[in-house]
Short mmCIF file of C-alpha atoms and ligand atoms in Angstrom, two decimals:
data_model
loop_
_atom_site.label_atom_id
_atom_site.label_comp_id
_atom_site.label_asym_id
_atom_site.label_seq_id
_atom_site.Cartn_x
_atom_site.Cartn_y
_atom_site.Cartn_z
CA UNK A 1 124.32 153.73 77.48
CA UNK A 2 124.43 155.38 74.08
CA UNK A 3 127.41 155.59 71.72
CA UNK A 4 126.45 158.94 70.20
CA UNK A 5 123.23 160.48 68.96
CA UNK A 6 120.78 157.93 67.59
CA UNK A 7 123.06 154.98 68.03
CA UNK A 8 122.17 152.45 70.65
CA UNK A 9 124.94 150.23 71.94
CA UNK A 10 123.91 146.96 73.45
CA UNK A 11 125.23 146.22 76.92
CA UNK A 12 128.24 143.92 77.07
CA UNK A 13 127.70 140.28 77.80
CA UNK A 14 128.04 139.53 81.46
CA UNK A 15 130.60 137.00 82.64
CA UNK A 16 127.84 135.01 84.19
CA UNK A 17 125.43 135.19 81.28
CA UNK A 18 124.88 131.44 81.40
CA UNK A 19 124.67 131.27 85.18
CA UNK A 20 121.52 131.57 87.26
CA UNK A 21 120.33 135.18 87.49
CA UNK A 22 121.64 136.86 90.65
CA UNK A 23 119.30 137.59 93.51
CA UNK A 24 116.73 135.05 92.39
CA UNK A 25 115.65 132.46 94.86
CA UNK A 26 115.11 129.13 93.23
CA UNK A 27 113.11 126.39 94.77
CA UNK A 28 114.96 123.10 94.54
CA UNK A 29 112.90 120.28 92.99
CA UNK A 30 112.84 118.31 96.22
CA UNK A 31 111.57 121.32 98.19
CA UNK A 32 108.84 121.93 95.64
CA UNK A 33 107.84 118.27 95.77
CA UNK A 34 107.86 118.28 99.56
CA UNK A 35 105.66 121.38 99.62
CA UNK A 36 103.20 119.81 97.22
CA UNK A 37 103.17 116.58 99.16
CA UNK A 38 102.55 118.31 102.47
CA UNK A 39 99.99 120.74 101.12
CA UNK A 40 97.74 118.45 99.13
CA UNK A 41 95.20 115.84 100.14
CA UNK A 42 92.45 113.86 98.48
CA UNK A 43 89.56 115.91 97.06
CA UNK A 44 87.79 113.32 94.90
CA UNK A 45 84.49 112.17 96.41
CA UNK A 46 83.48 108.53 96.84
CA UNK A 47 81.16 106.48 94.63
CA UNK A 48 80.27 102.84 94.03
CA UNK A 49 80.91 101.24 90.65
CA UNK A 50 80.42 97.72 89.31
CA UNK A 51 83.63 95.70 89.26
CA UNK A 52 83.54 95.63 85.46
CA UNK A 53 84.15 99.39 85.51
CA UNK A 54 86.88 99.29 88.10
CA UNK A 55 89.93 99.50 85.83
CA UNK A 56 92.06 102.50 86.75
CA UNK A 57 89.77 103.49 89.60
CA UNK A 58 91.15 104.23 93.05
CA UNK A 59 89.84 102.29 96.03
CA UNK A 60 88.21 104.55 98.61
CA UNK A 61 88.22 101.83 101.26
CA UNK A 62 90.00 98.57 101.92
CA UNK A 63 88.69 95.61 99.94
CA UNK A 64 87.97 92.69 102.25
CA UNK A 65 87.67 89.17 100.80
CA UNK A 66 84.02 88.09 100.96
CA UNK A 67 85.07 84.49 100.41
CA UNK A 68 88.30 82.53 100.37
CA UNK A 69 90.31 81.77 97.27
CA UNK A 70 89.99 78.93 96.63
CA UNK A 71 86.66 78.66 98.43
CA UNK A 72 87.03 74.89 98.92
CA UNK A 73 89.93 72.45 98.59
CA UNK A 74 90.32 71.33 94.98
CA UNK A 75 92.56 69.47 92.62
CA UNK A 76 95.42 71.25 90.84
CA UNK A 77 95.66 68.55 88.12
CA UNK A 78 93.75 65.90 86.24
CA UNK A 79 94.32 62.60 88.07
CA UNK A 80 93.00 60.37 90.81
CA UNK A 81 92.19 61.37 94.37
CA UNK A 82 92.36 59.27 97.54
CA UNK A 83 93.11 59.46 101.27
CA UNK A 84 96.85 59.62 101.83
CA UNK A 85 96.59 57.72 105.07
CA UNK A 86 95.45 54.53 103.35
CA UNK A 87 98.42 54.18 100.95
CA UNK A 88 101.92 52.95 101.68
CA UNK A 89 104.64 55.56 102.09
CA UNK A 90 106.63 54.36 99.12
CA UNK A 91 106.78 51.89 96.25
CA UNK A 92 104.11 50.53 93.87
CA UNK A 93 100.47 51.01 94.86
CA UNK A 94 97.22 49.72 93.48
CA UNK A 95 93.84 51.19 94.45
CA UNK A 96 90.34 50.19 93.33
CA UNK A 97 88.63 52.96 91.36
CA UNK A 98 85.20 54.23 92.42
CA UNK A 99 82.49 54.76 89.87
CA UNK A 100 81.88 58.42 89.04
CA UNK A 101 84.18 61.39 89.12
CA UNK A 102 84.67 64.87 90.51
CA UNK A 103 84.85 67.59 87.87
CA UNK A 104 85.11 71.38 88.10
CA UNK A 105 81.64 72.66 88.88
CA UNK A 106 80.31 69.06 89.20
CA UNK A 107 81.67 67.67 92.46
CA UNK A 108 81.35 64.02 93.44
CA UNK A 109 78.41 63.84 95.81
CA UNK A 110 79.45 60.93 98.00
CA UNK A 111 82.41 60.10 100.20
CA UNK A 112 85.44 58.13 99.02
CA UNK A 113 86.22 55.26 101.41
CA UNK A 114 89.82 54.86 102.56
CA UNK A 115 91.82 52.67 100.24
CA UNK A 116 89.78 53.74 97.18
CA UNK A 117 90.58 56.25 94.46
CA UNK A 118 88.33 58.46 92.35
CA UNK A 119 88.79 60.18 89.04
CA UNK A 120 89.24 63.91 89.62
CA UNK A 121 89.79 66.80 87.22
CA UNK A 122 91.57 70.15 87.58
CA UNK A 123 89.61 72.64 89.66
CA UNK A 124 87.22 69.98 91.00
CA UNK A 125 86.38 70.10 94.67
CA UNK A 126 88.04 67.29 96.65
CA UNK A 127 85.32 64.79 97.64
CA UNK A 128 84.99 63.85 101.27
CA UNK A 129 87.74 61.32 102.08
CA UNK A 130 90.20 62.70 99.53
CA UNK A 131 93.25 64.76 100.54
CA UNK A 132 95.80 63.79 97.89
CA UNK A 133 95.81 63.54 94.09
CA UNK A 134 98.14 61.55 91.85
CA UNK A 135 98.80 63.00 88.43
CA UNK A 136 97.09 61.14 85.61
CA UNK A 137 100.40 60.79 83.72
CA UNK A 138 101.90 58.98 86.71
CA UNK A 139 99.26 56.25 86.72
CA UNK A 140 98.09 53.27 84.70
CA UNK A 141 94.51 52.08 84.81
CA UNK A 142 92.42 49.16 83.57
CA UNK A 143 89.19 51.02 84.23
CA UNK A 144 88.60 49.28 87.57
CA UNK A 145 91.90 50.07 89.33
CA UNK A 146 94.78 52.50 89.21
CA UNK A 147 98.43 51.73 89.80
CA UNK A 148 101.16 54.24 90.58
CA UNK A 149 104.48 54.46 92.34
CA UNK A 150 105.09 56.41 95.55
CA UNK A 151 106.24 58.35 97.35
CA UNK A 152 103.56 60.98 97.19
CA UNK A 153 103.29 63.52 100.00
CA UNK A 154 99.99 64.17 101.73
CA UNK A 155 98.14 66.95 99.95
CA UNK A 156 100.10 66.51 96.71
CA UNK A 157 98.49 68.19 93.67
CA UNK A 158 95.75 69.82 95.73
CA UNK A 159 94.95 73.39 96.67
CA UNK A 160 93.81 74.20 100.19
CA UNK A 161 90.79 76.38 100.88
CA UNK A 162 91.97 79.96 101.37
CA UNK A 163 95.61 79.14 100.57
CA UNK A 164 95.70 82.22 98.31
CA UNK A 165 93.51 84.62 100.31
CA UNK A 166 91.33 83.79 103.32
CA UNK A 167 87.83 85.25 103.68
CA UNK A 168 87.94 88.40 105.81
CA UNK A 169 91.50 89.32 104.82
CA UNK A 170 92.22 92.76 103.38
CA UNK A 171 92.99 91.94 99.75
CA UNK A 172 93.73 95.48 98.54
CA UNK A 173 94.09 98.63 100.59
CA UNK A 174 92.36 101.98 100.13
CA UNK A 175 94.29 104.19 97.72
CA UNK A 176 95.08 101.37 95.33
CA UNK A 177 94.67 102.20 91.65
CA UNK A 178 93.08 99.09 90.21
CA UNK A 179 94.85 97.11 87.51
CA UNK A 180 93.53 94.23 85.43
CA UNK A 181 95.11 91.67 87.80
CA UNK A 182 93.53 93.51 90.74
CA UNK A 183 90.12 93.09 89.16
CA UNK A 184 90.80 89.35 88.75
CA UNK A 185 91.66 89.15 92.44
CA UNK A 186 88.62 91.07 93.61
CA UNK A 187 86.28 89.08 91.37
CA UNK A 188 87.74 85.83 92.75
CA UNK A 189 87.12 87.06 96.28
CA UNK A 190 83.44 87.61 95.62
CA UNK A 191 83.34 91.38 95.18
CA UNK A 192 81.05 92.78 92.53
CA UNK A 193 80.70 96.42 93.60
CA UNK A 194 83.64 98.61 94.45
CA UNK A 195 83.80 101.73 96.58
CA UNK A 196 86.09 104.04 94.65
CA UNK A 197 86.96 107.69 94.24
CA UNK A 198 85.13 109.58 91.56
CA UNK A 199 87.65 110.24 88.80
CA UNK A 200 89.53 113.47 89.37
CA UNK A 201 88.30 116.00 86.82
CA UNK A 202 91.33 117.80 85.49
CA UNK A 203 90.84 120.87 83.35
CA UNK A 204 93.43 121.59 80.69
CA UNK A 205 93.80 125.12 79.38
CA UNK A 206 96.25 126.49 76.84
CA UNK A 207 97.15 130.16 76.94
CA UNK A 208 98.92 132.48 74.54
CA UNK A 209 98.00 134.90 71.76
CA UNK A 210 100.17 132.94 69.35
CA UNK A 211 98.55 129.59 70.05
CA UNK A 212 96.00 128.18 67.59
CA UNK A 213 94.06 124.93 68.04
CA UNK A 214 94.84 122.11 65.60
CA UNK A 215 92.60 122.18 62.54
CA UNK A 216 92.33 125.96 62.31
CA UNK A 217 94.28 128.16 59.93
CA UNK A 218 97.52 129.48 61.43
CA UNK A 219 99.54 132.49 60.30
CA UNK A 220 103.33 132.19 60.23
CA UNK A 221 103.57 134.03 63.54
CA UNK A 222 101.23 131.54 65.15
CA UNK A 223 101.86 128.03 66.42
CA UNK A 224 99.58 125.08 66.81
CA UNK A 225 98.54 124.11 70.28
CA UNK A 226 100.73 121.12 71.09
CA UNK A 227 100.25 121.17 74.85
CA UNK A 228 96.53 120.63 75.07
CA UNK A 229 96.36 117.30 73.24
CA UNK A 230 99.45 116.19 75.17
CA UNK A 231 98.10 117.16 78.58
CA UNK A 232 94.59 115.86 77.91
CA UNK A 233 96.06 112.51 76.88
CA UNK A 234 98.27 112.41 79.94
CA UNK A 235 95.18 112.92 82.10
CA UNK A 236 93.42 110.07 80.34
CA UNK A 237 96.48 107.85 80.78
CA UNK A 238 96.60 108.71 84.46
CA UNK A 239 92.97 107.66 84.81
CA UNK A 240 91.69 111.14 85.51
CA UNK A 241 88.75 112.65 83.67
CA UNK A 242 90.20 115.17 81.20
CA UNK A 243 88.19 118.37 80.90
CA UNK A 244 89.07 120.34 77.79
CA UNK A 245 89.02 124.01 78.75
CA UNK A 246 90.16 125.11 75.32
CA UNK A 247 92.43 128.01 74.71
CA UNK A 248 92.61 131.47 76.20
CA UNK A 249 94.36 134.54 74.77
CA UNK A 250 96.88 136.51 76.79
CA UNK A 251 94.21 138.61 78.42
CA UNK A 252 93.74 138.73 82.15
CA UNK A 253 90.01 139.35 82.13
CA UNK A 254 89.32 136.44 79.80
CA UNK A 255 91.68 134.24 81.74
CA UNK A 256 89.97 135.10 85.02
CA UNK A 257 86.57 134.27 83.53
CA UNK A 258 87.85 130.99 82.16
CA UNK A 259 89.36 130.04 85.51
CA UNK A 260 86.10 130.96 87.25
CA UNK A 261 84.17 128.61 84.97
CA UNK A 262 86.84 125.94 85.17
CA UNK A 263 86.76 125.95 88.94
CA UNK A 264 83.09 124.89 88.71
CA UNK A 265 83.80 121.99 86.39
CA UNK A 266 87.17 120.68 87.50
CA UNK A 267 88.87 119.44 90.65
CA UNK A 268 92.24 120.66 89.40
CA UNK A 269 93.37 122.85 86.53
CA UNK A 270 96.46 122.56 84.36
CA UNK A 271 97.35 125.61 82.34
CA UNK A 272 100.28 125.94 79.99
CA UNK A 273 102.05 129.12 79.01
CA UNK A 274 102.29 132.46 80.74
CA UNK A 275 103.61 131.01 83.96
CA UNK A 276 106.81 133.03 84.17
CA UNK A 277 107.24 136.66 85.23
CA UNK A 278 107.21 138.44 81.87
CA UNK A 279 104.82 141.14 80.63
CA UNK A 280 102.65 138.56 78.90
CA UNK A 281 102.77 135.94 81.62
CA UNK A 282 99.20 136.28 82.71
CA UNK A 283 98.71 133.02 84.52
CA UNK A 284 101.30 133.79 87.18
CA UNK A 285 100.18 137.43 87.24
CA UNK A 286 96.53 136.63 87.81
CA UNK A 287 97.38 134.15 90.56
CA UNK A 288 99.65 136.74 92.09
CA UNK A 289 96.95 139.44 91.90
CA UNK A 290 94.53 137.10 93.60
CA UNK A 291 97.13 136.60 96.31
CA UNK A 292 97.31 132.88 95.73
CA UNK A 293 100.57 132.42 93.84
CA UNK A 294 102.76 130.12 95.82
CA UNK A 295 105.80 129.08 93.93
CA UNK A 296 106.98 129.87 90.53
CA UNK A 297 110.66 129.34 90.06
CA UNK A 298 111.84 125.82 90.41
CA UNK A 299 115.45 124.87 89.89
CA UNK A 300 114.64 122.45 87.14
CA UNK A 301 115.58 122.21 83.50
CA UNK A 302 113.57 122.21 81.38
CA UNK A 303 110.71 124.12 82.90
CA UNK A 304 111.64 126.56 85.59
CA UNK A 305 108.47 128.62 85.75
CA UNK A 306 105.76 126.74 87.53
CA UNK A 307 102.90 128.80 88.94
CA UNK A 308 100.97 127.10 91.69
CA UNK A 309 97.89 128.50 93.33
CA UNK A 310 94.31 127.91 94.41
CA UNK A 311 91.63 129.50 92.24
CA UNK A 312 88.30 129.50 94.09
CA UNK A 313 89.65 126.58 96.08
CA UNK A 314 90.71 124.62 93.00
CA UNK A 315 94.42 123.95 92.63
CA UNK A 316 95.93 125.47 89.48
CA UNK A 317 99.18 124.13 88.10
CA UNK A 318 100.54 126.80 85.81
CA UNK A 319 102.89 124.86 83.57
CA UNK A 320 105.44 126.49 81.28
CA UNK A 321 104.42 126.96 77.66
CA UNK A 322 107.27 125.09 76.08
CA UNK A 323 105.91 121.64 75.33
CA UNK A 324 109.08 119.95 76.55
CA UNK A 325 108.99 121.86 79.81
CA UNK A 326 105.24 121.39 80.16
CA UNK A 327 105.68 117.65 79.69
CA UNK A 328 108.57 117.29 82.14
CA UNK A 329 106.84 119.44 84.76
CA UNK A 330 103.68 117.38 84.34
CA UNK A 331 105.54 114.15 84.93
CA UNK A 332 107.64 115.39 87.83
CA UNK A 333 105.24 117.73 89.65
CA UNK A 334 101.67 117.38 88.39
CA UNK A 335 101.57 113.59 88.38
CA UNK A 336 102.19 112.98 92.09
CA UNK A 337 100.14 116.04 93.00
CA UNK A 338 97.12 114.88 90.97
CA UNK A 339 97.54 111.35 92.27
CA UNK A 340 97.25 112.73 95.80
CA UNK A 341 94.17 114.80 94.94
CA UNK A 342 92.63 111.76 93.26
CA UNK A 343 93.05 109.60 96.36
CA UNK A 344 95.92 107.34 95.27
CA UNK A 345 98.47 109.15 97.40
CA UNK A 346 101.87 110.48 96.45
CA UNK A 347 103.75 108.54 93.81
CA UNK A 348 107.38 108.45 92.80
CA UNK A 349 108.44 107.36 89.35
CA UNK A 350 110.29 104.16 88.68
CA UNK A 351 114.01 104.86 88.17
CA UNK A 352 117.13 102.80 87.75
CA UNK A 353 120.79 103.34 87.00
CA UNK A 354 122.12 102.58 83.54
CA UNK A 355 125.41 103.40 81.82
CA UNK A 356 125.37 106.62 79.81
CA UNK A 357 125.91 106.46 76.06
CA UNK A 358 126.68 110.20 76.04
CA UNK A 359 128.94 112.84 77.50
CA UNK A 360 127.66 115.97 79.21
CA UNK A 361 128.94 118.68 81.51
CA UNK A 362 126.28 120.03 83.82
CA UNK A 363 126.46 123.17 85.95
CA UNK A 364 125.31 123.18 89.55
CA UNK A 365 121.99 124.65 90.66
CA UNK A 366 119.27 122.96 88.66
CA UNK A 367 118.05 119.42 88.38
CA UNK A 368 118.04 118.42 84.75
CA UNK A 369 115.87 116.02 82.83
CA UNK A 370 117.16 114.90 79.45
CA UNK A 371 115.02 113.26 76.82
CA UNK A 372 116.44 109.78 76.65
CA UNK A 373 115.93 106.20 75.60
CA UNK A 374 117.76 102.95 76.07
CA UNK A 375 119.95 101.51 73.33
CA UNK A 376 119.79 97.83 72.45
CA UNK A 377 122.62 97.18 74.94
CA UNK A 378 120.82 99.02 77.75
CA UNK A 379 122.72 102.33 77.72
CA UNK A 380 120.97 105.69 77.95
CA UNK A 381 121.09 107.74 74.78
CA UNK A 382 119.97 111.35 74.93
CA UNK A 383 118.29 113.44 72.26
CA UNK A 384 120.75 115.39 70.15
CA UNK A 385 119.38 118.79 71.13
CA UNK A 386 118.39 120.01 74.57
CA UNK A 387 116.36 122.91 73.12
CA UNK A 388 113.08 123.01 75.01
CA UNK A 389 111.19 123.79 71.81
CA UNK A 390 112.20 120.47 70.28
CA UNK A 391 108.97 118.54 70.53
CA UNK A 392 110.40 115.86 68.26
CA UNK A 393 112.77 114.92 71.07
CA UNK A 394 109.86 114.20 73.39
CA UNK A 395 108.42 111.89 70.83
CA UNK A 396 111.83 110.29 70.10
CA UNK A 397 112.46 109.64 73.79
CA UNK A 398 111.14 106.72 75.82
CA UNK A 399 112.14 108.15 79.16
CA UNK A 400 114.14 110.81 80.96
CA UNK A 401 117.64 110.88 82.35
CA UNK A 402 117.68 112.71 85.67
CA UNK A 403 120.82 114.61 86.62
CA UNK A 404 120.96 115.68 90.28
CA UNK A 405 121.09 119.34 91.33
CA UNK A 406 124.88 119.53 91.70
CA UNK A 407 127.55 119.90 89.02
CA UNK A 408 128.40 116.79 87.09
CA UNK A 409 130.53 115.66 84.22
CA UNK A 410 128.94 112.56 82.75
CA UNK A 411 131.22 110.45 80.62
CA UNK A 412 130.18 107.50 78.45
CA UNK A 413 129.81 104.44 80.66
CA UNK A 414 129.09 106.44 83.85
CA UNK A 415 125.89 105.40 85.60
CA UNK A 416 122.98 107.80 85.20
CA UNK A 417 119.44 107.67 86.56
CA UNK A 418 116.93 106.58 83.90
CA UNK A 419 113.21 107.13 84.39
CA UNK A 420 111.25 105.27 81.70
CA UNK A 421 108.08 106.90 80.41
CA UNK A 422 106.34 103.66 81.39
CA UNK A 423 107.15 104.36 85.04
CA UNK A 424 105.23 107.62 84.71
CA UNK A 425 102.29 105.76 83.24
CA UNK A 426 102.97 107.42 79.86
P1 LIG B 1 105.35 130.95 77.62
O1 LIG B 1 105.54 130.00 78.76
O2 LIG B 1 103.96 131.45 77.49
O3 LIG B 1 106.36 132.05 77.67
O4 LIG B 1 105.66 130.12 76.32
C1 LIG B 1 106.92 129.56 76.08
C2 LIG B 1 107.00 129.03 74.68
O5 LIG B 1 106.08 127.94 74.55
C3 LIG B 1 106.63 130.01 73.61
O6 LIG B 1 107.50 129.78 72.52
C4 LIG B 1 105.22 129.65 73.28
O7 LIG B 1 104.87 130.01 71.97
C5 LIG B 1 105.23 128.16 73.44
N1 LIG B 1 103.90 127.65 73.76
C6 LIG B 1 103.06 128.15 74.68
N2 LIG B 1 101.90 127.44 74.70
C7 LIG B 1 102.05 126.47 73.78
C8 LIG B 1 101.19 125.41 73.33
N3 LIG B 1 99.98 125.23 73.86
N4 LIG B 1 101.65 124.58 72.38
C9 LIG B 1 102.89 124.75 71.85
N5 LIG B 1 103.73 125.73 72.23
C10 LIG B 1 103.32 126.58 73.19
MG1 LIG B 2 103.01 133.01 76.48
#
């Protein structure tokens, strides 16, 4: 519409200018997650690694205990061991003390006759004839005898063979991502080599003519690449092998070449930028041209454009360019998807309800994730601005508040769902 020669009149604002665009089909978050979960399976091959390199690796098969923990009955304390049968049920007791002792790694060679006691130290194997230990502090001794007061139950202060884990038991199941305590367990059970998945190689590519890598000169119309260091670090945190694919301009030929090369080097590819449906959104366009674009509008805020597709058989997660949206989409969608590809199966983030320290009115239609952190009294505070360009808010936050798809008016004190960064492994 024109308002006379040479004068352009902008169209009036629509009543629904803040509502979802009409005629657009949005994929609810749960549908998108379900689709990912159903469509993906493990792609990482299997390899053997020494236990010392097992941290963060994913078990490719069940780990069976090669020996029991403990392997033999031993003493839980420093004290004196004897046969329970030979002492009175209750009251003062005196037992002659045998020469010698049983220490950890230096067991007593002989048998202890009934009615005799022997010096025994923590972790020492129980000598033959010993089933019970009295704590050193509960005894007196003259060097030749010990005296103590009952009652003492049979087996007191001892550990039974296999009471923790018995040989032959499955200690950890396939799919487990190994933690430091897991490595302690497996070492105790006699394992020294672990059958694990090769780390998932995840390529990270930034796109956009305006994007410049850190360290280079940037004009005022250019921005530094914030997504690549963020996404590469997330991959490292998630125990994948980050593959830096660099940066690609908004050019479909170059992008296609880069994806071709990336599909040789990586098991999965994360791109950021150009995932929407605009003129310069080349990631979604190239996936669409190749006939492999699967889903690109998710009812989530921040981060609605998410382009998913297979490039030469390698899954591509086309994340939005906005760092806040790229981050949230990585945590919500890419994390469980990559976990599945890596062999650890689907994962859901830790979440719990806490009182809100804020007020917010939310429209229906999209699931929202707010940058949040807990106050000293355990209430969820949210970052002052919801602008998806506010990278400082990501850094300020220590978690996300998740608001369900429907409308909601959150008032201070209302319970809201809090997802700590820690629960995302961040
Ligand atoms: P796009 O998804 O390509 O439309 O980008 C959305 C917004 O994110 C734009 O303001 C981009 O300049 C910005 N952006 C895209 N890629 C990056 C990046 N790697 N680091 C920081 N900002 C980015
Ligand atoms: Mg762009």
